[in-house]
Amino acid sequence: MSGLKKQKNGELIVLSGPSGVGKSTVIAELLSNRRDIYFSVSYTTRAPRVGEAEGVNYHFVSREEFERMIRDGELLEFAEYVGNYYGTSMKVIREKLEQGVDVLLDIEVQGAAKVREKCPDAVLIFLIPPSLEELSRRLYQRNTDASEAISLRLEQARQECRESVCYDYLVVNDNVVDAAQEIRSILEAERCKVKKRIHLAHGIIGDADGRKCQ
Ligand code: 5GP
């Protein structure tokens, strides 16, 4: 399977951050203003939580089905996280990027590292909590996991936050609206990068191919 080729107008955006940091809320806030972004619904072997729906939060599949998808090369990336598989289907993402649509992935750090390898132009953003104490408070408040699972997730969170140094951008989720606004600003700045819009200058500078920067 060859890696994804990111098209001129389709930005591949990866958002990671420890469980409970508020990724879903920040994503909902972001998408409420950026309806043009396509949110990739992942596949997982984890059981649905109360309020989660098939095809909305995840595609919930059996371990057998997930392992078949791995074997058949259907996944752009996948990882095992706290005993369950999570993965991103290649097909839809490829189609959207080729249509010039920006695609947002909410994935953990191992998966993000694989995306970085396959799609070096992807924009990697890490969402971090203001503190570990605050993260613990949010996980208990969410009340969706047993306390044993929460301890596991907190330990995992500490490890994951160490990986934030490998990302392009760090956003602190102290306040959902501000965090989403920062992400919007990042995406806007990314769009303005010279390499992504050099064609706009061709009428003025001619074909700049071969021009070396000192
Ligand atoms: P949760 O069980 O809390 O919904 O998700 C656990 C972790 O799995 C989160 O950090 C989430 O970002 C990550 N995750 C969700 N979908 C994917 C995916 O498709 N691939 C990878 N690698 N991680 C994912």
Short mmCIF file of C-alpha atoms and ligand atoms in Angstrom, two decimals:
data_model
loop_
_atom_site.label_atom_id
_atom_site.label_comp_id
_atom_site.label_asym_id
_atom_site.label_seq_id
_atom_site.Cartn_x
_atom_site.Cartn_y
_atom_site.Cartn_z
CA MET A 1 0.00 0.00 0.00
CA SER A 2 1.47 3.32 -0.95
CA GLY A 3 1.26 6.30 1.40
CA LEU A 4 -1.38 8.94 0.91
CA LYS A 5 -0.46 11.79 -1.38
CA LYS A 6 -1.75 14.99 0.16
CA GLN A 7 -3.39 17.14 -2.52
CA LYS A 8 -2.84 20.85 -2.95
CA ASN A 9 -6.03 21.94 -1.24
CA GLY A 10 -6.73 19.06 1.14
CA GLU A 11 -5.00 19.47 4.47
CA LEU A 12 -4.55 16.39 6.65
CA ILE A 13 -4.91 17.53 10.26
CA VAL A 14 -4.07 15.27 13.20
CA LEU A 15 -5.30 16.14 16.66
CA SER A 16 -4.00 14.12 19.59
CA GLY A 17 -4.20 14.51 23.31
CA PRO A 18 -4.79 12.30 26.31
CA SER A 19 -8.16 10.76 27.02
CA GLY A 20 -10.30 13.26 28.92
CA VAL A 21 -8.47 16.36 27.70
CA GLY A 22 -11.64 17.42 25.89
CA LYS A 23 -10.74 16.61 22.30
CA SER A 24 -14.33 15.82 21.28
CA THR A 25 -15.63 19.08 22.72
CA VAL A 26 -12.87 21.12 21.11
CA ILE A 27 -13.47 19.32 17.79
CA ALA A 28 -17.22 20.03 17.98
CA GLU A 29 -16.47 23.71 18.65
CA LEU A 30 -13.93 23.81 15.79
CA LEU A 31 -16.30 22.14 13.32
CA SER A 32 -19.18 24.44 14.26
CA ASN A 33 -17.20 27.24 12.57
CA ARG A 34 -15.34 25.18 10.01
CA ARG A 35 -18.10 23.05 8.50
CA ASP A 36 -15.92 22.43 5.46
CA ILE A 37 -13.58 20.16 7.47
CA TYR A 38 -14.34 16.45 7.18
CA PHE A 39 -14.05 14.59 10.50
CA SER A 40 -12.79 11.06 10.02
CA VAL A 41 -14.83 8.49 11.97
CA SER A 42 -12.42 5.83 13.22
CA TYR A 43 -12.89 2.09 13.58
CA THR A 44 -12.54 0.60 17.06
CA THR A 45 -13.01 -2.65 18.93
CA ARG A 46 -13.93 -0.73 22.10
CA ALA A 47 -17.53 -1.08 23.28
CA PRO A 48 -19.72 2.00 22.74
CA ARG A 49 -20.07 4.31 25.75
CA VAL A 50 -23.47 5.61 26.80
CA GLY A 51 -24.59 8.18 24.24
CA GLU A 52 -22.20 7.04 21.51
CA ALA A 53 -23.64 6.03 18.16
CA GLU A 54 -22.38 3.79 15.37
CA GLY A 55 -20.99 5.82 12.50
CA VAL A 56 -21.04 9.06 14.50
CA ASN A 57 -18.42 8.60 17.21
CA TYR A 58 -16.86 5.43 15.82
CA HIS A 59 -17.51 2.44 13.64
CA PHE A 60 -17.69 -0.26 16.31
CA VAL A 61 -16.33 -3.56 15.00
CA SER A 62 -15.23 -6.93 16.36
CA ARG A 63 -11.57 -7.82 16.85
CA GLU A 64 -11.87 -10.31 13.98
CA GLU A 65 -13.18 -7.65 11.62
CA PHE A 66 -10.49 -5.18 12.69
CA GLU A 67 -7.74 -7.77 12.14
CA ARG A 68 -9.18 -8.48 8.70
CA MET A 69 -8.94 -4.75 7.89
CA ILE A 70 -5.29 -4.76 8.97
CA ARG A 71 -4.57 -7.83 6.83
CA ASP A 72 -6.30 -6.34 3.81
CA GLY A 73 -4.36 -3.07 4.10
CA GLU A 74 -7.50 -0.96 4.54
CA LEU A 75 -6.08 1.22 7.33
CA LEU A 76 -3.94 4.32 6.99
CA GLU A 77 -2.83 3.73 10.57
CA PHE A 78 -3.94 1.80 13.62
CA ALA A 79 -2.86 1.32 17.20
CA GLU A 80 -3.72 -0.73 20.24
CA TYR A 81 -4.69 1.56 23.11
CA VAL A 82 -5.68 0.38 26.61
CA GLY A 83 -6.56 -3.08 25.27
CA ASN A 84 -8.53 -2.04 22.18
CA TYR A 85 -7.75 -1.44 18.54
CA TYR A 86 -8.34 1.97 16.97
CA GLY A 87 -7.74 2.73 13.30
CA THR A 88 -8.32 5.10 10.41
CA SER A 89 -9.75 3.81 7.16
CA MET A 90 -7.69 4.80 4.15
CA LYS A 91 -10.45 4.93 1.51
CA VAL A 92 -12.63 7.86 2.57
CA ILE A 93 -9.66 9.97 3.66
CA ARG A 94 -7.95 9.52 0.32
CA GLU A 95 -11.13 10.50 -1.54
CA LYS A 96 -11.69 13.63 0.55
CA LEU A 97 -8.07 14.83 0.28
CA GLU A 98 -8.17 14.27 -3.46
CA GLN A 99 -11.33 16.39 -3.65
CA GLY A 100 -9.42 19.17 -1.85
CA VAL A 101 -11.31 18.73 1.42
CA ASP A 102 -9.47 19.21 4.73
CA VAL A 103 -9.61 16.07 6.87
CA LEU A 104 -9.36 15.94 10.65
CA LEU A 105 -8.16 12.83 12.51
CA ASP A 106 -8.61 12.44 16.27
CA ILE A 107 -5.97 9.80 16.98
CA GLU A 108 -3.49 8.85 19.68
CA VAL A 109 0.28 9.27 19.52
CA GLN A 110 1.35 5.95 17.95
CA GLY A 111 -1.12 6.47 15.11
CA ALA A 112 0.00 10.09 14.69
CA ALA A 113 3.62 8.94 14.32
CA LYS A 114 2.53 6.56 11.52
CA VAL A 115 0.63 9.38 9.77
CA ARG A 116 3.73 11.57 10.03
CA GLU A 117 5.73 8.82 8.28
CA LYS A 118 3.22 8.29 5.49
CA CYS A 119 2.09 11.90 5.06
CA PRO A 120 4.96 14.24 5.99
CA ASP A 121 2.86 17.32 5.14
CA ALA A 122 0.17 16.50 7.70
CA VAL A 123 -0.32 19.12 10.42
CA LEU A 124 0.11 17.57 13.86
CA ILE A 125 -1.53 19.35 16.79
CA PHE A 126 -1.32 18.18 20.40
CA LEU A 127 -4.01 19.17 22.87
CA ILE A 128 -2.73 19.22 26.43
CA PRO A 129 -4.63 19.72 29.72
CA PRO A 130 -3.69 22.63 31.99
CA SER A 131 -2.42 20.03 34.53
CA LEU A 132 -2.61 16.30 35.35
CA GLU A 133 -4.82 17.12 38.35
CA GLU A 134 -7.31 18.83 36.06
CA LEU A 135 -7.22 15.86 33.66
CA SER A 136 -7.96 13.46 36.53
CA ARG A 137 -10.87 15.65 37.63
CA ARG A 138 -12.31 15.66 34.09
CA LEU A 139 -12.01 11.89 33.71
CA TYR A 140 -13.89 11.27 36.99
CA GLN A 141 -16.47 13.90 36.09
CA ARG A 142 -17.07 12.24 32.70
CA ASN A 143 -18.11 9.16 34.66
CA THR A 144 -17.84 6.81 31.69
CA ASP A 145 -15.01 4.58 32.91
CA ALA A 146 -14.48 2.49 36.04
CA SER A 147 -11.83 3.91 38.40
CA GLU A 148 -9.40 1.13 37.40
CA ALA A 149 -9.74 2.21 33.76
CA ILE A 150 -9.24 5.85 34.80
CA SER A 151 -5.95 5.01 36.57
CA LEU A 152 -4.77 3.27 33.40
CA ARG A 153 -5.80 6.23 31.29
CA LEU A 154 -4.00 8.70 33.59
CA GLU A 155 -0.77 6.74 33.39
CA GLN A 156 -1.22 6.53 29.62
CA ALA A 157 -1.88 10.29 29.57
CA ARG A 158 1.42 11.05 31.27
CA GLN A 159 3.27 8.94 28.68
CA GLU A 160 1.34 10.47 25.79
CA CYS A 161 2.00 14.06 26.85
CA ARG A 162 5.73 13.30 26.57
CA GLU A 163 5.17 12.68 22.84
CA SER A 164 3.88 16.22 22.36
CA VAL A 165 7.47 17.30 21.55
CA CYS A 166 7.12 15.43 18.21
CA TYR A 167 4.10 17.53 17.14
CA ASP A 168 4.03 20.79 15.18
CA TYR A 169 1.73 22.68 17.53
CA LEU A 170 0.74 22.57 21.18
CA VAL A 171 -2.64 23.86 22.34
CA VAL A 172 -3.61 24.01 26.03
CA ASN A 173 -7.27 23.20 26.61
CA ASP A 174 -8.01 25.51 29.47
CA ASN A 175 -11.03 26.89 27.72
CA VAL A 176 -12.80 25.13 24.82
CA VAL A 177 -13.61 28.23 22.79
CA ASP A 178 -10.04 29.56 23.03
CA ALA A 179 -8.52 26.17 22.20
CA ALA A 180 -10.72 25.81 19.09
CA GLN A 181 -9.85 29.37 18.06
CA GLU A 182 -6.13 28.60 18.35
CA ILE A 183 -6.57 25.55 16.14
CA ARG A 184 -8.43 27.64 13.55
CA SER A 185 -5.53 30.12 13.60
CA ILE A 186 -3.01 27.30 13.14
CA LEU A 187 -4.93 26.00 10.13
CA GLU A 188 -5.13 29.46 8.63
CA ALA A 189 -1.38 29.98 9.07
CA GLU A 190 -0.70 26.55 7.52
CA ARG A 191 -2.73 27.52 4.46
CA CYS A 192 -0.57 30.63 4.00
CA LYS A 193 2.72 28.73 3.91
CA VAL A 194 4.76 29.67 0.86
CA LYS A 195 5.09 26.09 -0.34
CA LYS A 196 1.30 25.70 -0.27
CA ARG A 197 0.50 28.86 -2.23
CA ILE A 198 3.56 29.66 -4.32
CA HIS A 199 1.34 29.32 -7.40
CA LEU A 200 -0.31 32.60 -6.33
CA ALA A 201 3.00 34.39 -6.86
CA HIS A 202 3.81 32.88 -10.26
CA GLY A 203 2.23 35.83 -12.10
CA ILE A 204 4.69 38.14 -10.36
CA ILE A 205 7.86 36.13 -9.95
CA GLY A 206 7.49 33.67 -12.80
CA ASP A 207 8.22 30.00 -12.25
CA ALA A 208 10.38 29.95 -9.12
CA ASP A 209 11.43 26.32 -9.62
CA GLY A 210 15.14 25.98 -9.02
CA ARG A 211 15.27 29.19 -6.97
CA LYS A 212 17.36 28.45 -3.87
CA CYS A 213 16.85 30.15 -0.53
CA GLN A 214 20.02 31.08 1.36
P1 5GP B 1 -11.54 6.80 23.45
O1 5GP B 1 -11.62 5.36 23.83
O2 5GP B 1 -11.38 7.70 24.67
O3 5GP B 1 -12.64 7.23 22.53
O4 5GP B 1 -10.19 6.98 22.60
C1 5GP B 1 -8.98 6.57 23.11
C2 5GP B 1 -7.87 7.11 22.25
O5 5GP B 1 -7.90 6.54 20.95
C3 5GP B 1 -7.95 8.63 22.05
O6 5GP B 1 -6.68 9.18 22.34
C4 5GP B 1 -8.28 8.79 20.60
O7 5GP B 1 -7.68 9.96 20.04
C5 5GP B 1 -7.64 7.55 20.01
N1 5GP B 1 -8.17 7.18 18.70
C6 5GP B 1 -9.44 7.32 18.24
N2 5GP B 1 -9.54 6.89 16.98
C7 5GP B 1 -8.29 6.49 16.61
C8 5GP B 1 -7.74 5.97 15.40
O8 5GP B 1 -8.39 5.78 14.38
N3 5GP B 1 -6.41 5.65 15.41
C9 5GP B 1 -5.63 5.85 16.51
N4 5GP B 1 -4.34 5.53 16.40
N5 5GP B 1 -6.12 6.34 17.66
C10 5GP B 1 -7.44 6.66 17.71
#
